[in-house]
Amino acid sequence: MTDTTPDQIGGAPAAATDETKPFADFADKSGGYFAQTFLSIQKAKLPSTHINWLAAIAGFPWAAIRANKMLFWIGFLIDLVAAVYLMQVWKFSRAAEQAVIDGKDFLVVRYEDWTMSSLWAAVIIFVLGRVLFGWLADRIYFRQYNVWRVDHSKPSGWDMKRLIWAAVIVAMIAPLMLYRASQFPPEERTCIKQARSIAAGEEVAFKDQFDCMIIGEFPTIVWLERRDTVTYPRDDDGNRFVRREAPRDGLPPVNLNSYTAQLIDDGIGYLTAFYGFFFDGITTFLRSMLSAITAVFVGTPWIIAMGAIMAISYTMAGARITIFVAASLVYLALFGFWQTAMDTMSLVVAASIICVVFGLPLGIWVGKSTRGQAIITPILDIMQTIPSFVYLLPAVAFFSIGKPPGILATVIFAMPPMVRLTALGIKHVPENTKEAALAFGANPRQLLTKVELPQALPSIMAGVNQVVMMALSMVVVAALIGAGGMGFIVTEALANTRTGAGILAGIGIALLAMMIDRVVQKANTVKH
Amino acid sequence: MTENTEEGVVVTRNVWKIFGNRADEAMEAVRRDNLSKADVLEEFGAVVGVKDVSISVGEGEIFCIMGLSGSGKSTLVRHINRLIEPTGGEILINGANVGQLNAEELRAMRADKIGMVFQNMALLPHRTVRDNVALSLELRNVDAYTRAQVADRVIELVSLQGYGDRLPSELSGGMQQRVGLARAMAADPDILLMDEPFSALDPLIRRVLQDEFLELSKSMNKTTLFITHDLDEAIRMGSRIAIMKDGEIVQVGTPEDIVTNPADAYVADFVAGISKLKLLYAHTVMEPLAAYEARKGPVAQAEAPVAEPDDDLDKLIALSVNQDHPVLIKDDGNVVGVVSKDAILHGVQGEA
Ligand SMILES: Nc1ncnc2c1ncn2[C@@H]1O[C@H](COP(=O)(O)OP(=O)(O)O)[C@@H](O)[C@H]1O
Ligand SMILES: [Mg+2]
C-alpha cells in the first residue's frame, strides 16, 4: 500500500521514518535502537540514567567495532587499570608468601593489606568503569554521528574487521604494562652493578637484564671518561693560571649528567678566575647604588619616612588608599618590622630602577625592530618559564652571596614584563599617527619622543607596576642567598619551624606588596 | 594634460608603485605584457598600487583625485611627500625632484611646504588641540610662544576658537577634522594633500566643511590635491578631476569635461548618478536657431526668454517653465543659439 508499510511489518518497532533514517543508516546494526536513542538525544529527552548495557558488558571491543576512538581509549584504559590492580594482587600475595618463608611478620601484614586493597580497587574500578562506559557510550557515539553527517567518508556502522586493529593496539600496550605491575622494579644500584658485570663478561640472566632495561629507571646509556680536574691557582707573581690534573687511574666512568655539570662548573670557574674584575665591578656598582637608596629608606628616622610615604601615597593615589597605607605601616612598625621592611624596600627600588633603565630601551628596540623581536622574545619566553629561585644559581656562581647578587637575580627575574609591555605599547601606537608625524617632518627621534612613547605610556607604566611587584616577590626569595630583609625572617622561620614568626613576616610582606600595587596602579588610572 | 607638465607646482612623471618583494620584476612584466592587476597578483604576489601616473597640478588649483576604494588614490598622493617611495618614475615639486632629497631636506620640505589631512584625522590623542595644530612648528623647533600664537590664529581660521586646550577625544568628528585641517595649515604650506578628509563625516557636516574649505582656499591660494571617492564632492571642490581605476588614471579634465564626455564605461557609470543642473551650460545644449526653425517653424523672438551661453541648466529650466517658447541664447545681444525644452530634458539626463 503506502511506502511505510514494509517497515512497519518489518518488526523493528522504531523502523526508520524519514526523521530517523540517517540515524539507522549510520548505526547499521541495531539501527532501530540507535534511531530511538539519537532522536531522544536530539530532543534533549534522553533520561540521565540511560546506559547502553551491551556496550557496558562488551567494553572497549564494542567501541572498536563501532570505530569510536575516544570510547575505545576510555574503555581500554578502564580495563587496563583494573588489570594492573589485579596483577598487583598477584605480586603482593606472592611477596606475602615469600615473607612468611623469610619469617618477617611485619612484611606479611603489610603485603596482605596491600593485596586486599588492590583487589578491591580492581573490582571497583572494573564495575564502576564499565557502568560509566555504558553511560558514555551512546552519548559519545552520537557525536560520531554528527561528524559522519557532515562527512560520510568518516567511519560508521558495525564492522568486525576493526577488531584486528584493536587487538594490535592491545598487544602493543597491555603485556608490558601488566608485566611491569607484576614485578618489583630493580633498584638502580642493582642495575649499575649488573652493567659492570656484563662489561666484565659475566653471564646475567635474561630476565634480570630485561627488568633493568625496560621496567626500572630509564637505563643509563651514555658513559663518559672523567674530565681532568681543573683549578686556577695563582703563580708566584700573583697571576692566575690553569692547572689540569688527570683523574686517578681506575675510577669508573661517569654519566652524562655528572660530566656536563663538571663542564659547567669549570667554565664558571674560569670566568670568575680570569674576569673577576668584571664581576667585582658590577658588585661594587650595585653595592654603592644600594647604599645610596638604603640611606634614604633606612637612614631616615621612622617618623619622617612614614610621613613621607603617606604624603606620596596621598598625592599619587588619594585619601582612601592612604588610609590603607597608614594601617599597613602601623602594622609593620608595631610588629617590629620597620627596619627590615625598609631594607626590603631599598632592594626593591634598586632592582626596579635597574629594570626600568635597561628594560625601556630594550623594549623600544623589540617594539620597533623585527630583528630585536626575533632575538629578545624567545629569551623572554624562556626567562618567564624558569622558576624564580633558579635565577639564584648564576647570581651566586658569579657574584657569591649577599645583597648584590640578590639584586641581580631580582633584576633578571623582574625585567621581562618591562621589556614586553614597553614593546607592546610601542607596537600598538596607531600607524596613522606615526604617518601623520612623518608627514609633518618628524625625524626618528621626534617620532619616538613625541608620538610613540607618549602613546605607549599607559602600557609602559603597567610594565613598571609589574616590575615592582615581581621585584618584591623575588627579593623575598633572594633572602635564600643572603639578601636579607623580610624574606630572611621567613626563611629563618622555615628553617627553625617557628611558624608564628613566619606568618607575621608573611603578612608584612603581603601588606608591602598591596601597598605598592595599590599606589602605583591608582596613580596610573588617575593620570589616564 | 601633458602640455603644462613642466610648469605645474606638483608634477608626477610616469610614477609606478608596486607593493611586494618582486616589485621590479613585476613592473617590467606589466610594461611589457600589459598585465592586469589580478594577473600581477597571481604571478608575482605583488599588488599594483599606482600604474604609470603622470599628472601636473598648477598653482592655486584644487586637483581632485577620484576613484573607488583601492584604486590607488592614497598611494599616489603619499608619493608626493615621499611617505612612499615610487617603484618607478619621479615626482617634482616646483621643479625639484623629491626622490633626490636627503633625509634632512626631505623633512624640511615636509614641514615647510606640504601640509597633509587624513581621512581618519590621525590626531595625537595625548596632545591638546593647540599642541596638535602646532605639531609641524614644534618638529621644526619653533619656540613655544610663537607656536601658541600661530596655532591660535589657525584655530580661529577653522572656527574652533575656545577649544585650544581640549583633547581631541573631547571633540566631535567634524571638529576633529577641522583640527586636522588647521594642523595642515599651521606651517602655511604651499601645497595641501587631503586624503579623503571629509569621507568619514555625515553629509551635513561634510557640506559645511566643503564650503568652509572652498572659502579658505580661495583666500589663501594653496595648491591642493584633494582625494575623494565621491564624484559629487569632486565636482564641488575640483577645478580639475582625475579619475583613477586600478592604479591608473583613466581621465583628467574639468568637471564639465568629465560629465559631458566620460572617457569610458567606468567613468560613465560614475557620471550617470550625478546631477547635471550646475554642470551643463547653455553653450553645450543649444542648437543653431536655423536648425530649430527648420524643424519647428519660426521662433517668436520678442516673447521668448533670453539667457547667456554661460548660464547653467538650472537657470535655463527656471526660464523655460510656465511658458511655451524655447530659450534664446544671446551673446552680446546677438542670438547664438536656441534651447528647446527637449534639449533641456536631454541635458538633465546627461546627453548633451
Ligand atoms: N603597504 C601596502 N602593501 C601592500 N599593498 C598595499 C599597501 N598599501 C596599499 N596597498 C594596495 O594598493 C592598492 C591601492 O590602495 P590605496 O592607495 O590605499 O587605495 P585608495 O586610497 O584608493 O582606497 C590597494 O589594492 C591596496 O591593497
Ligand atoms: Mg585611501
PDB file of C-alpha atoms in Angstrom, chain B residues 96-322:
ATOM      1  CA  ALA B  96      62.790  69.866  -7.791  1.00  0.00           C
ATOM      2  CA  ASN B  97      62.981  66.085  -7.777  1.00  0.00           C
ATOM      3  CA  VAL B  98      61.619  64.833  -4.473  1.00  0.00           C
ATOM      4  CA  GLY B  99      63.387  61.484  -4.846  1.00  0.00           C
ATOM      5  CA  GLN B 100      66.793  63.149  -4.712  1.00  0.00           C
ATOM      6  CA  LEU B 101      66.337  64.989  -1.415  1.00  0.00           C
ATOM      7  CA  ASN B 102      68.390  63.699   1.504  1.00  0.00           C
ATOM      8  CA  ALA B 103      66.702  62.902   4.803  1.00  0.00           C
ATOM      9  CA  GLU B 104      67.174  66.392   6.216  1.00  0.00           C
ATOM     10  CA  GLU B 105      65.964  68.195   3.087  1.00  0.00           C
ATOM     11  CA  LEU B 106      63.007  65.867   2.888  1.00  0.00           C
ATOM     12  CA  ARG B 107      61.999  66.653   6.476  1.00  0.00           C
ATOM     13  CA  ALA B 108      62.349  70.359   5.825  1.00  0.00           C
ATOM     14  CA  MET B 109      60.173  70.072   2.733  1.00  0.00           C
ATOM     15  CA  ARG B 110      57.514  68.122   4.602  1.00  0.00           C
ATOM     16  CA  ALA B 111      57.490  70.582   7.457  1.00  0.00           C
ATOM     17  CA  ASP B 112      57.524  73.805   5.382  1.00  0.00           C
ATOM     18  CA  LYS B 113      55.996  73.125   2.032  1.00  0.00           C
ATOM     19  CA  ILE B 114      53.445  70.370   2.345  1.00  0.00           C
ATOM     20  CA  GLY B 115      50.510  70.018   4.714  1.00  0.00           C
ATOM     21  CA  MET B 116      48.511  66.832   4.868  1.00  0.00           C
ATOM     22  CA  VAL B 117      44.996  65.998   6.103  1.00  0.00           C
ATOM     23  CA  PHE B 118      43.988  62.394   6.740  1.00  0.00           C
ATOM     24  CA  GLN B 119      40.685  60.599   6.429  1.00  0.00           C
ATOM     25  CA  ASN B 120      40.933  59.236   9.973  1.00  0.00           C
ATOM     26  CA  MET B 121      42.147  62.596  11.346  1.00  0.00           C
ATOM     27  CA  ALA B 122      45.222  60.900  12.857  1.00  0.00           C
ATOM     28  CA  LEU B 123      45.443  63.455  15.663  1.00  0.00           C
ATOM     29  CA  LEU B 124      47.770  62.722  18.548  1.00  0.00           C
ATOM     30  CA  PRO B 125      45.401  61.703  21.349  1.00  0.00           C
ATOM     31  CA  HIS B 126      47.661  62.806  24.204  1.00  0.00           C
ATOM     32  CA  ARG B 127      48.024  66.388  22.990  1.00  0.00           C
ATOM     33  CA  THR B 128      45.662  69.303  23.235  1.00  0.00           C
ATOM     34  CA  VAL B 129      44.143  70.784  20.120  1.00  0.00           C
ATOM     35  CA  ARG B 130      46.644  73.607  20.248  1.00  0.00           C
ATOM     36  CA  ASP B 131      49.627  71.289  20.536  1.00  0.00           C
ATOM     37  CA  ASN B 132      48.270  69.147  17.727  1.00  0.00           C
ATOM     38  CA  VAL B 133      47.896  72.153  15.474  1.00  0.00           C
ATOM     39  CA  ALA B 134      51.378  73.352  16.334  1.00  0.00           C
ATOM     40  CA  LEU B 135      52.944  69.956  15.623  1.00  0.00           C
ATOM     41  CA  SER B 136      54.774  70.913  12.441  1.00  0.00           C
ATOM     42  CA  LEU B 137      56.190  74.013  14.123  1.00  0.00           C
ATOM     43  CA  GLU B 138      57.278  72.029  17.142  1.00  0.00           C
ATOM     44  CA  LEU B 139      59.015  69.491  14.930  1.00  0.00           C
ATOM     45  CA  ARG B 140      60.990  72.378  13.465  1.00  0.00           C
ATOM     46  CA  ASN B 141      61.918  73.574  16.979  1.00  0.00           C
ATOM     47  CA  VAL B 142      59.954  76.823  16.788  1.00  0.00           C
ATOM     48  CA  ASP B 143      59.745  78.347  20.280  1.00  0.00           C
ATOM     49  CA  ALA B 144      56.664  77.755  22.394  1.00  0.00           C
ATOM     50  CA  TYR B 145      55.450  81.338  22.351  1.00  0.00           C
ATOM     51  CA  THR B 146      55.422  81.623  18.568  1.00  0.00           C
ATOM     52  CA  ARG B 147      53.855  78.187  18.311  1.00  0.00           C
ATOM     53  CA  ALA B 148      50.953  79.147  20.504  1.00  0.00           C
ATOM     54  CA  GLN B 149      50.431  82.399  18.598  1.00  0.00           C
ATOM     55  CA  VAL B 150      50.373  80.718  15.221  1.00  0.00           C
ATOM     56  CA  ALA B 151      48.255  77.834  16.436  1.00  0.00           C
ATOM     57  CA  ASP B 152      45.635  80.117  17.946  1.00  0.00           C
ATOM     58  CA  ARG B 153      45.405  82.082  14.731  1.00  0.00           C
ATOM     59  CA  VAL B 154      44.867  78.964  12.644  1.00  0.00           C
ATOM     60  CA  ILE B 155      42.409  77.559  15.175  1.00  0.00           C
ATOM     61  CA  GLU B 156      40.373  80.693  14.719  1.00  0.00           C
ATOM     62  CA  LEU B 157      40.590  80.296  10.969  1.00  0.00           C
ATOM     63  CA  VAL B 158      38.775  76.954  11.216  1.00  0.00           C
ATOM     64  CA  SER B 159      36.305  78.400  13.754  1.00  0.00           C
ATOM     65  CA  LEU B 160      37.452  76.382  16.738  1.00  0.00           C
ATOM     66  CA  GLN B 161      38.317  79.299  18.985  1.00  0.00           C
ATOM     67  CA  GLY B 162      37.994  78.316  22.624  1.00  0.00           C
ATOM     68  CA  TYR B 163      38.851  74.668  22.026  1.00  0.00           C
ATOM     69  CA  GLY B 164      42.624  75.079  22.068  1.00  0.00           C
ATOM     70  CA  ASP B 165      43.050  73.447  25.456  1.00  0.00           C
ATOM     71  CA  ARG B 166      40.763  70.469  24.848  1.00  0.00           C
ATOM     72  CA  LEU B 167      41.908  66.982  23.949  1.00  0.00           C
ATOM     73  CA  PRO B 168      40.881  65.608  20.536  1.00  0.00           C
ATOM     74  CA  SER B 169      38.744  62.941  22.190  1.00  0.00           C
ATOM     75  CA  GLU B 170      36.514  65.679  23.598  1.00  0.00           C
ATOM     76  CA  LEU B 171      35.597  66.950  20.119  1.00  0.00           C
ATOM     77  CA  SER B 172      33.084  65.704  17.557  1.00  0.00           C
ATOM     78  CA  GLY B 173      34.217  64.147  14.278  1.00  0.00           C
ATOM     79  CA  GLY B 174      33.659  67.338  12.321  1.00  0.00           C
ATOM     80  CA  MET B 175      35.598  69.381  14.826  1.00  0.00           C
ATOM     81  CA  GLN B 176      38.428  66.861  14.833  1.00  0.00           C
ATOM     82  CA  GLN B 177      38.667  67.125  11.088  1.00  0.00           C
ATOM     83  CA  ARG B 178      38.909  70.883  11.431  1.00  0.00           C
ATOM     84  CA  VAL B 179      41.804  70.363  13.801  1.00  0.00           C
ATOM     85  CA  GLY B 180      43.355  68.179  11.124  1.00  0.00           C
ATOM     86  CA  LEU B 181      42.908  70.939   8.609  1.00  0.00           C
ATOM     87  CA  ALA B 182      44.321  73.530  10.993  1.00  0.00           C
ATOM     88  CA  ARG B 183      47.313  71.333  11.656  1.00  0.00           C
ATOM     89  CA  ALA B 184      47.963  71.084   7.934  1.00  0.00           C
ATOM     90  CA  MET B 185      47.749  74.841   7.521  1.00  0.00           C
ATOM     91  CA  ALA B 186      49.710  75.888  10.593  1.00  0.00           C
ATOM     92  CA  ALA B 187      53.047  75.893   8.799  1.00  0.00           C
ATOM     93  CA  ASP B 188      51.444  77.858   5.949  1.00  0.00           C
ATOM     94  CA  PRO B 189      52.490  75.298   3.331  1.00  0.00           C
ATOM     95  CA  ASP B 190      52.187  75.936  -0.408  1.00  0.00           C
ATOM     96  CA  ILE B 191      50.743  72.520  -1.018  1.00  0.00           C
ATOM     97  CA  LEU B 192      47.908  70.719   0.747  1.00  0.00           C
ATOM     98  CA  LEU B 193      47.407  66.984   0.404  1.00  0.00           C
ATOM     99  CA  MET B 194      43.949  65.971   1.524  1.00  0.00           C
ATOM    100  CA  ASP B 195      43.290  62.242   1.653  1.00  0.00           C
ATOM    101  CA  GLU B 196      39.532  61.817   1.833  1.00  0.00           C
ATOM    102  CA  PRO B 197      39.342  64.464   4.551  1.00  0.00           C
ATOM    103  CA  PHE B 198      35.558  64.543   4.720  1.00  0.00           C
ATOM    104  CA  SER B 199      34.623  60.977   3.841  1.00  0.00           C
ATOM    105  CA  ALA B 200      34.104  59.856   7.420  1.00  0.00           C
ATOM    106  CA  LEU B 201      31.723  62.702   8.237  1.00  0.00           C
ATOM    107  CA  ASP B 202      27.971  62.801   7.927  1.00  0.00           C
ATOM    108  CA  PRO B 203      26.584  64.594   4.858  1.00  0.00           C
ATOM    109  CA  LEU B 204      25.510  67.828   6.552  1.00  0.00           C
ATOM    110  CA  ILE B 205      28.822  68.425   8.306  1.00  0.00           C
ATOM    111  CA  ARG B 206      30.592  67.437   5.122  1.00  0.00           C
ATOM    112  CA  ARG B 207      28.743  70.141   3.198  1.00  0.00           C
ATOM    113  CA  VAL B 208      29.655  72.739   5.769  1.00  0.00           C
ATOM    114  CA  LEU B 209      33.318  71.782   5.791  1.00  0.00           C
ATOM    115  CA  GLN B 210      33.455  71.677   1.994  1.00  0.00           C
ATOM    116  CA  ASP B 211      32.140  75.214   1.809  1.00  0.00           C
ATOM    117  CA  GLU B 212      34.478  76.417   4.516  1.00  0.00           C
ATOM    118  CA  PHE B 213      37.422  74.825   2.789  1.00  0.00           C
ATOM    119  CA  LEU B 214      36.487  76.396  -0.557  1.00  0.00           C
ATOM    120  CA  GLU B 215      36.300  79.803   1.142  1.00  0.00           C
ATOM    121  CA  LEU B 216      39.662  79.330   2.818  1.00  0.00           C
ATOM    122  CA  SER B 217      41.416  78.040  -0.221  1.00  0.00           C
ATOM    123  CA  LYS B 218      40.097  80.902  -2.351  1.00  0.00           C
ATOM    124  CA  SER B 219      41.611  83.399   0.065  1.00  0.00           C
ATOM    125  CA  MET B 220      44.883  81.548   0.685  1.00  0.00           C
ATOM    126  CA  ASN B 221      45.701  80.350  -2.832  1.00  0.00           C
ATOM    127  CA  LYS B 222      47.115  76.952  -1.945  1.00  0.00           C
ATOM    128  CA  THR B 223      47.787  74.203  -4.410  1.00  0.00           C
ATOM    129  CA  THR B 224      45.611  71.346  -3.264  1.00  0.00           C
ATOM    130  CA  LEU B 225      45.424  67.656  -4.105  1.00  0.00           C
ATOM    131  CA  PHE B 226      42.053  66.555  -2.868  1.00  0.00           C
ATOM    132  CA  ILE B 227      41.184  62.874  -2.740  1.00  0.00           C
ATOM    133  CA  THR B 228      37.642  61.649  -2.628  1.00  0.00           C
ATOM    134  CA  HIS B 229      35.619  58.615  -3.599  1.00  0.00           C
ATOM    135  CA  ASP B 230      32.555  60.771  -4.135  1.00  0.00           C
ATOM    136  CA  LEU B 231      32.110  62.343  -7.548  1.00  0.00           C
ATOM    137  CA  ASP B 232      29.679  64.937  -6.193  1.00  0.00           C
ATOM    138  CA  GLU B 233      32.371  66.128  -3.828  1.00  0.00           C
ATOM    139  CA  ALA B 234      34.972  66.099  -6.587  1.00  0.00           C
ATOM    140  CA  ILE B 235      32.735  68.234  -8.756  1.00  0.00           C
ATOM    141  CA  ARG B 236      32.010  70.695  -5.960  1.00  0.00           C
ATOM    142  CA  MET B 237      35.623  71.090  -4.958  1.00  0.00           C
ATOM    143  CA  GLY B 238      37.740  70.452  -8.008  1.00  0.00           C
ATOM    144  CA  SER B 239      38.984  72.786 -10.667  1.00  0.00           C
ATOM    145  CA  ARG B 240      40.108  69.591 -12.360  1.00  0.00           C
ATOM    146  CA  ILE B 241      39.357  65.953 -11.636  1.00  0.00           C
ATOM    147  CA  ALA B 242      41.459  62.870 -12.274  1.00  0.00           C
ATOM    148  CA  ILE B 243      39.604  59.587 -12.232  1.00  0.00           C
ATOM    149  CA  MET B 244      41.568  56.540 -11.092  1.00  0.00           C
ATOM    150  CA  LYS B 245      40.862  52.883 -11.618  1.00  0.00           C
ATOM    151  CA  ASP B 246      43.111  50.014 -10.586  1.00  0.00           C
ATOM    152  CA  GLY B 247      46.052  52.374 -10.132  1.00  0.00           C
ATOM    153  CA  GLU B 248      45.680  54.038 -13.486  1.00  0.00           C
ATOM    154  CA  ILE B 249      44.319  57.444 -14.343  1.00  0.00           C
ATOM    155  CA  VAL B 250      41.546  56.895 -16.849  1.00  0.00           C
ATOM    156  CA  GLN B 251      40.526  60.502 -17.389  1.00  0.00           C
ATOM    157  CA  VAL B 252      41.590  64.007 -16.387  1.00  0.00           C
ATOM    158  CA  GLY B 253      39.525  67.055 -17.034  1.00  0.00           C
ATOM    159  CA  THR B 254      37.289  69.801 -15.710  1.00  0.00           C
ATOM    160  CA  PRO B 255      34.100  68.657 -14.013  1.00  0.00           C
ATOM    161  CA  GLU B 256      32.158  69.571 -17.144  1.00  0.00           C
ATOM    162  CA  ASP B 257      34.516  67.570 -19.397  1.00  0.00           C
ATOM    163  CA  ILE B 258      34.087  64.544 -17.220  1.00  0.00           C
ATOM    164  CA  VAL B 259      30.334  64.786 -17.088  1.00  0.00           C
ATOM    165  CA  THR B 260      29.781  65.509 -20.756  1.00  0.00           C
ATOM    166  CA  ASN B 261      32.495  63.282 -22.210  1.00  0.00           C
ATOM    167  CA  PRO B 262      33.158  60.319 -19.971  1.00  0.00           C
ATOM    168  CA  ALA B 263      36.206  58.551 -21.360  1.00  0.00           C
ATOM    169  CA  ASP B 264      34.909  55.027 -20.826  1.00  0.00           C
ATOM    170  CA  ALA B 265      32.114  52.989 -19.332  1.00  0.00           C
ATOM    171  CA  TYR B 266      33.716  53.140 -15.862  1.00  0.00           C
ATOM    172  CA  VAL B 267      33.597  56.930 -15.788  1.00  0.00           C
ATOM    173  CA  ALA B 268      30.177  56.967 -17.443  1.00  0.00           C
ATOM    174  CA  ASP B 269      28.890  54.809 -14.615  1.00  0.00           C
ATOM    175  CA  PHE B 270      30.046  57.333 -12.059  1.00  0.00           C
ATOM    176  CA  VAL B 271      28.645  60.203 -14.019  1.00  0.00           C
ATOM    177  CA  ALA B 272      25.266  58.548 -14.501  1.00  0.00           C
ATOM    178  CA  GLY B 273      24.150  59.315 -10.990  1.00  0.00           C
ATOM    179  CA  ILE B 274      25.282  62.926 -10.981  1.00  0.00           C
ATOM    180  CA  SER B 275      23.000  65.950 -11.185  1.00  0.00           C
ATOM    181  CA  LYS B 276      23.864  67.879 -14.329  1.00  0.00           C
ATOM    182  CA  LEU B 277      21.970  71.043 -13.361  1.00  0.00           C
ATOM    183  CA  LYS B 278      25.051  73.004 -12.369  1.00  0.00           C
ATOM    184  CA  LEU B 279      27.440  71.269 -14.743  1.00  0.00           C
ATOM    185  CA  LEU B 280      25.915  71.750 -18.175  1.00  0.00           C
ATOM    186  CA  TYR B 281      25.833  75.171 -19.746  1.00  0.00           C
ATOM    187  CA  ALA B 282      23.699  76.725 -22.445  1.00  0.00           C
ATOM    188  CA  HIS B 283      26.542  76.603 -24.987  1.00  0.00           C
ATOM    189  CA  THR B 284      26.674  72.811 -24.719  1.00  0.00           C
ATOM    190  CA  VAL B 285      22.965  72.084 -25.050  1.00  0.00           C
ATOM    191  CA  MET B 286      21.920  74.792 -27.542  1.00  0.00           C
ATOM    192  CA  GLU B 287      21.403  74.306 -31.255  1.00  0.00           C
ATOM    193  CA  PRO B 288      21.627  76.915 -34.035  1.00  0.00           C
ATOM    194  CA  LEU B 289      18.495  79.000 -34.471  1.00  0.00           C
ATOM    195  CA  ALA B 290      18.223  77.986 -38.130  1.00  0.00           C
ATOM    196  CA  ALA B 291      18.208  74.281 -37.335  1.00  0.00           C
ATOM    197  CA  TYR B 292      15.498  74.749 -34.741  1.00  0.00           C
ATOM    198  CA  GLU B 293      13.312  76.852 -37.041  1.00  0.00           C
ATOM    199  CA  ALA B 294      13.732  74.355 -39.859  1.00  0.00           C
ATOM    200  CA  ARG B 295      12.101  71.712 -37.644  1.00  0.00           C
ATOM    201  CA  LYS B 296       9.572  73.694 -35.627  1.00  0.00           C
ATOM    202  CA  GLY B 297       8.866  76.898 -37.506  1.00  0.00           C
ATOM    203  CA  PRO B 298       9.861  80.448 -36.572  1.00  0.00           C
ATOM    204  CA  VAL B 299      10.540  81.473 -33.001  1.00  0.00           C
ATOM    205  CA  ALA B 300       8.667  84.429 -31.547  1.00  0.00           C
ATOM    206  CA  GLN B 301      11.833  86.253 -30.575  1.00  0.00           C
ATOM    207  CA  ALA B 302      10.089  89.042 -28.713  1.00  0.00           C
ATOM    208  CA  GLU B 303       8.317  86.719 -26.277  1.00  0.00           C
ATOM    209  CA  ALA B 304      10.942  84.008 -25.850  1.00  0.00           C
ATOM    210  CA  PRO B 305      13.036  84.127 -22.655  1.00  0.00           C
ATOM    211  CA  VAL B 306      16.696  85.021 -23.073  1.00  0.00           C
ATOM    212  CA  ALA B 307      19.817  83.555 -21.479  1.00  0.00           C
ATOM    213  CA  GLU B 308      23.578  83.756 -21.900  1.00  0.00           C
ATOM    214  CA  PRO B 309      25.874  80.955 -23.155  1.00  0.00           C
ATOM    215  CA  ASP B 310      27.407  80.554 -19.673  1.00  0.00           C
ATOM    216  CA  ASP B 311      24.126  80.043 -17.861  1.00  0.00           C
ATOM    217  CA  ASP B 312      23.664  76.555 -16.469  1.00  0.00           C
ATOM    218  CA  LEU B 313      20.801  74.138 -16.892  1.00  0.00           C
ATOM    219  CA  ASP B 314      19.300  75.175 -13.597  1.00  0.00           C
ATOM    220  CA  LYS B 315      18.850  78.711 -14.878  1.00  0.00           C
ATOM    221  CA  LEU B 316      17.504  77.542 -18.267  1.00  0.00           C
ATOM    222  CA  ILE B 317      14.845  75.442 -16.535  1.00  0.00           C
ATOM    223  CA  ALA B 318      13.773  78.379 -14.389  1.00  0.00           C
ATOM    224  CA  LEU B 319      13.390  80.470 -17.549  1.00  0.00           C
ATOM    225  CA  SER B 320      11.517  77.949 -19.599  1.00  0.00           C
ATOM    226  CA  VAL B 321       8.824  76.846 -17.157  1.00  0.00           C
ATOM    227  CA  ASN B 322       5.327  78.385 -17.278  1.00  0.00           C
TER     228      ASN B 322
END
